Short mmCIF file of N, CA and C in Angstrom, two decimals:
data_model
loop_
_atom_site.label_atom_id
_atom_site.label_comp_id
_atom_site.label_asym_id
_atom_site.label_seq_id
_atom_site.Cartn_x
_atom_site.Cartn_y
_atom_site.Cartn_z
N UNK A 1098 -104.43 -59.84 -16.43
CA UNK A 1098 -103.07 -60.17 -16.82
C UNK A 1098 -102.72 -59.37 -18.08
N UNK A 1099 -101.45 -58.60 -18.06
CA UNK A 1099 -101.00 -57.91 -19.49
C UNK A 1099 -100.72 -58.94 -20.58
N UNK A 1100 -101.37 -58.37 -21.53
CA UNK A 1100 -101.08 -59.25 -23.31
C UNK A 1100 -99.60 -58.64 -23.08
N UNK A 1101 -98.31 -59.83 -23.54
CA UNK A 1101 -97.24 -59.58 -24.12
C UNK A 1101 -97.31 -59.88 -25.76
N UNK A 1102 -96.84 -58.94 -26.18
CA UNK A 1102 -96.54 -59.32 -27.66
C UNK A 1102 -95.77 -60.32 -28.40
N UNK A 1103 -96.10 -61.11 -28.99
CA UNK A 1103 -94.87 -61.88 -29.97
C UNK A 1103 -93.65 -61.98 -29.81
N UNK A 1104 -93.78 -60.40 -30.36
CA UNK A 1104 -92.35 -59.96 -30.76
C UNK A 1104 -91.47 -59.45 -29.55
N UNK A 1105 -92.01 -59.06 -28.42
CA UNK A 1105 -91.18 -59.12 -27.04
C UNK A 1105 -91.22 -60.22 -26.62
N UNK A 1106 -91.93 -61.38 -26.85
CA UNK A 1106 -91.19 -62.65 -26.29
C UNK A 1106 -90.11 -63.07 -27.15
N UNK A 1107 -90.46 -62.77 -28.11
CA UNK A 1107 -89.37 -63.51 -28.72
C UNK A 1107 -87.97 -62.67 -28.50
N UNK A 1108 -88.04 -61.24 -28.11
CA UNK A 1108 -86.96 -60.73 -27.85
C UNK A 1108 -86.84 -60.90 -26.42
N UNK A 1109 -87.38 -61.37 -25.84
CA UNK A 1109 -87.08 -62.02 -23.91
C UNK A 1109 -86.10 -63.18 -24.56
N UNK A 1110 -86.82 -63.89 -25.08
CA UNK A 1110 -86.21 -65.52 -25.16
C UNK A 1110 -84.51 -65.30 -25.82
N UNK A 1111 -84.24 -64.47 -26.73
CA UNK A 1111 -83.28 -63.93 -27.99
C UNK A 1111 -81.81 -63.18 -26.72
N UNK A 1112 -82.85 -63.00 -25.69
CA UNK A 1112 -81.82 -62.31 -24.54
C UNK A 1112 -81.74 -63.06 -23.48
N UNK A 1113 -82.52 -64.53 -23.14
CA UNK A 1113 -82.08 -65.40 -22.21
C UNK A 1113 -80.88 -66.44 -22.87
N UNK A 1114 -81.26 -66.73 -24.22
CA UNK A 1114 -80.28 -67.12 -24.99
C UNK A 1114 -78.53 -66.17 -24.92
N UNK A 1115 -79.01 -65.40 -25.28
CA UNK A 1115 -77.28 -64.79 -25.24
C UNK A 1115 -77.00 -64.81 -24.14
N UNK A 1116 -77.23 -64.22 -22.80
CA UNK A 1116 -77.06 -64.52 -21.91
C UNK A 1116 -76.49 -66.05 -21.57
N UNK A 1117 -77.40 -67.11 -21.21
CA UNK A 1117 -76.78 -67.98 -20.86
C UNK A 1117 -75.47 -68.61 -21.79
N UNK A 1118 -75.64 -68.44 -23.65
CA UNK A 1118 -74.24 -68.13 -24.14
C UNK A 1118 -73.40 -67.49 -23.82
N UNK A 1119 -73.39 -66.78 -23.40
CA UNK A 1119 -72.47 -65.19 -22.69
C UNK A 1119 -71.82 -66.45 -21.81
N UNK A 1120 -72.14 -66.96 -20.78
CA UNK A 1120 -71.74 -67.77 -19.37
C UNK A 1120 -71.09 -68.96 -19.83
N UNK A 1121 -71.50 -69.41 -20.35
CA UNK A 1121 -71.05 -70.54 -21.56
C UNK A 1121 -69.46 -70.23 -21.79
N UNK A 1122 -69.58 -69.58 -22.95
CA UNK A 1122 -68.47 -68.81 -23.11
C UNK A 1122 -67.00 -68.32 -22.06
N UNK A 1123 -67.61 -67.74 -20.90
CA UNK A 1123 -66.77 -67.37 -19.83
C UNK A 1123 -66.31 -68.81 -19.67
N UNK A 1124 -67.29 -69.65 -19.29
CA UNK A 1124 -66.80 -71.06 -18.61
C UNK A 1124 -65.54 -71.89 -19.10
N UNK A 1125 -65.80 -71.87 -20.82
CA UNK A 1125 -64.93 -72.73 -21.88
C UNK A 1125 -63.65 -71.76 -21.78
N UNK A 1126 -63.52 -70.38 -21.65
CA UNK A 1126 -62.30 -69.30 -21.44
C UNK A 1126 -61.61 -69.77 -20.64
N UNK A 1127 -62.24 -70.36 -19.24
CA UNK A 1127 -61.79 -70.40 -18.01
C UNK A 1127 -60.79 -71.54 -17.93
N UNK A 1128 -62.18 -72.57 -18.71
CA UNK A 1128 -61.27 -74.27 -19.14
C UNK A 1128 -60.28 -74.44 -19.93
N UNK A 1129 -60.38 -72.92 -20.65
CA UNK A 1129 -59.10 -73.30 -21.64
C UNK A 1129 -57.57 -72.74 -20.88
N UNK A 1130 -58.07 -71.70 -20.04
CA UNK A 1130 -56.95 -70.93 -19.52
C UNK A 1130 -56.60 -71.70 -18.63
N UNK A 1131 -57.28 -72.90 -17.52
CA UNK A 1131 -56.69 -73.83 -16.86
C UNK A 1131 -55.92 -74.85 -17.37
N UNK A 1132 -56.20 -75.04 -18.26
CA UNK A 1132 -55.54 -76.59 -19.00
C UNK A 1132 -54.35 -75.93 -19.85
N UNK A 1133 -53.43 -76.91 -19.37
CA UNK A 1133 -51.62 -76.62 -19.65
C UNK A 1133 -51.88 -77.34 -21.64
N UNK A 1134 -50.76 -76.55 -21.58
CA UNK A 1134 -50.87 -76.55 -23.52
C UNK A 1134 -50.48 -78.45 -23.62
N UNK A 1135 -50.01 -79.16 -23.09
CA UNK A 1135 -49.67 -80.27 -22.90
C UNK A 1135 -50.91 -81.79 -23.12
N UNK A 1136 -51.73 -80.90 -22.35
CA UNK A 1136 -52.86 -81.73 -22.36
C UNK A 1136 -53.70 -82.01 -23.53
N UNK A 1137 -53.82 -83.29 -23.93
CA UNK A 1137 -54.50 -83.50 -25.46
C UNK A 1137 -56.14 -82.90 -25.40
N UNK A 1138 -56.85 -83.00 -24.25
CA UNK A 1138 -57.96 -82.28 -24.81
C UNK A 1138 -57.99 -80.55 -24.89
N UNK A 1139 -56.94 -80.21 -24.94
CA UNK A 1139 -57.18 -78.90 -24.85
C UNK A 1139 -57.37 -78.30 -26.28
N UNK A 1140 -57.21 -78.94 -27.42
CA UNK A 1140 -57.62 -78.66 -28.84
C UNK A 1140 -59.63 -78.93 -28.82
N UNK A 1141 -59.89 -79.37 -27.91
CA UNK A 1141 -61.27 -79.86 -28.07
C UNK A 1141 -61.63 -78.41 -27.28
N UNK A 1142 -61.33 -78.32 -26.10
CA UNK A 1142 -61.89 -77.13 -25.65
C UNK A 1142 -61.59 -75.64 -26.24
N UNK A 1143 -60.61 -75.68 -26.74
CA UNK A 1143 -60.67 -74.55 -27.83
C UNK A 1143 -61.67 -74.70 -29.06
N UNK A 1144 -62.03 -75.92 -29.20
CA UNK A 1144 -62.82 -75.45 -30.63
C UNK A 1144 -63.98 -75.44 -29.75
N UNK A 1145 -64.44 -76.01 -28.91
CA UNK A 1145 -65.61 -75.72 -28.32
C UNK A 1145 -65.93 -74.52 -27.93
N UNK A 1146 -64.74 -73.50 -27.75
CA UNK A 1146 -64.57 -71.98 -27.62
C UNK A 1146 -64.78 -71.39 -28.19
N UNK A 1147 -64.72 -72.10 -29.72
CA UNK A 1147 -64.75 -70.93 -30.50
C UNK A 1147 -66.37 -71.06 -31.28
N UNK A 1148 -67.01 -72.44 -31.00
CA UNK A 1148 -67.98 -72.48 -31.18
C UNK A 1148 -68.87 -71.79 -30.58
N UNK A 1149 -69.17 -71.87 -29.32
CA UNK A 1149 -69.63 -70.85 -28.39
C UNK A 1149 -69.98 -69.37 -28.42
N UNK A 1150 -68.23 -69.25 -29.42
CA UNK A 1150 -68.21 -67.23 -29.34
C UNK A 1150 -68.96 -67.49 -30.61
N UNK A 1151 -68.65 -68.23 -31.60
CA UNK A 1151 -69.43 -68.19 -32.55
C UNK A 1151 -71.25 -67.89 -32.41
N UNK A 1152 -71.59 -69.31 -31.22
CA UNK A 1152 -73.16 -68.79 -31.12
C UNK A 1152 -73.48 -67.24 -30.55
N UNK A 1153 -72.53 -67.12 -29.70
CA UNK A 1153 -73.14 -65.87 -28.83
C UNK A 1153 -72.98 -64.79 -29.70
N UNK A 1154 -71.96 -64.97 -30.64
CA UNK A 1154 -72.24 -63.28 -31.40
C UNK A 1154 -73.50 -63.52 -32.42
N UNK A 1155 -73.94 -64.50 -32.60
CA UNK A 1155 -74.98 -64.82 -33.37
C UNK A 1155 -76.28 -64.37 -32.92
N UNK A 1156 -76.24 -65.03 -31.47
CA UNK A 1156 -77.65 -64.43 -30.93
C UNK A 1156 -77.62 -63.09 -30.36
N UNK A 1157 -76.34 -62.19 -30.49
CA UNK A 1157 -76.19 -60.54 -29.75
C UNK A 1157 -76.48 -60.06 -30.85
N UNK A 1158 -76.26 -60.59 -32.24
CA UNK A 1158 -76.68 -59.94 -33.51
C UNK A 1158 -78.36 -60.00 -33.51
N UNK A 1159 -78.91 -61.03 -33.40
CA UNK A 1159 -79.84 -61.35 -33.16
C UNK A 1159 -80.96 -60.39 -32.22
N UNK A 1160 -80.53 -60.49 -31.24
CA UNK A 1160 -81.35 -59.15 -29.84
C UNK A 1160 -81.06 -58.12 -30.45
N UNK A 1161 -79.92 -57.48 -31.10
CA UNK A 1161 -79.74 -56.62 -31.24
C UNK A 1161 -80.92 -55.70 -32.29
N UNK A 1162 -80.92 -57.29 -32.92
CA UNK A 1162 -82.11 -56.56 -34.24
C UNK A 1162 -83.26 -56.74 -34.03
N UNK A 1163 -83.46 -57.81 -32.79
CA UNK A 1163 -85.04 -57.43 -32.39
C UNK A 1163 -85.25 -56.13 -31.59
N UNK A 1164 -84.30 -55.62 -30.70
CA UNK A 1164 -84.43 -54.13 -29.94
C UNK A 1164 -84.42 -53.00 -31.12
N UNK A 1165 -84.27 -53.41 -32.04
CA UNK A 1165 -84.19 -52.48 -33.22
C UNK A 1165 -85.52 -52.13 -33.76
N UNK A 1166 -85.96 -53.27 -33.89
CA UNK A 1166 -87.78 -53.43 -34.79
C UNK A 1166 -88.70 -53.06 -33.85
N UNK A 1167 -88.25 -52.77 -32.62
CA UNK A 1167 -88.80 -52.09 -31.14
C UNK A 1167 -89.61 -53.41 -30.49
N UNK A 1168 -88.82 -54.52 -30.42
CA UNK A 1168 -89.63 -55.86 -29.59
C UNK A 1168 -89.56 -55.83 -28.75
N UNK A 1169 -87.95 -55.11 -28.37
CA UNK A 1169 -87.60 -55.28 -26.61
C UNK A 1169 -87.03 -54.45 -25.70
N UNK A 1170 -87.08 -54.88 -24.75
CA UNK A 1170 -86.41 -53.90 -23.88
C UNK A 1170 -85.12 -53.11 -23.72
N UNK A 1171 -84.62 -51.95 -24.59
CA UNK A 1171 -83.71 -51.51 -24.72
C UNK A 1171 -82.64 -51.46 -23.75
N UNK A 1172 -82.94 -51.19 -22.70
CA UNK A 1172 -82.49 -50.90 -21.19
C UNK A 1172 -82.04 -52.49 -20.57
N UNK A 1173 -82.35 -53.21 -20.86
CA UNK A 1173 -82.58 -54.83 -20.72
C UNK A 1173 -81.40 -55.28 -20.07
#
């Protein structure tokens, strides 16, 4: 069995994370673009939107700087 390194798991895990944030994200876009400005939860799903973009640029900053320190798969 191949030794993986540390530091490429942790840049696997750093890119299953954004990823499934990435989808996240699309989803709450989708919920917000369905729901008529009328509707009272639609202030909830916007901040939940913006929480979201908030994580995901967090963890793209994140991969970004582990593909940097050479953890991961550039091509990925």
């Amino acid at each position: 069995m191949e030794r993986v390194r540390v530091d490429e798991v942790r840049c696997m895990h750093e890119e299953i994370v954004e990823r499934a944030l990435y989808r996240i994200v699309e989803d709450l876009a989708e919920a917000l673009d369905r729901t008529p400005p009328t509707v009272s939860s639609r202030a909830l799903v916007e901040g939940a939107l913006k929480l979201a973009l908030g994580a995901y640029n967090s963890a793209r900053l994140l991969r970004d700087e582990c593909r940097r320190a050479g953890g991961g798969n550039p091509g990925g």
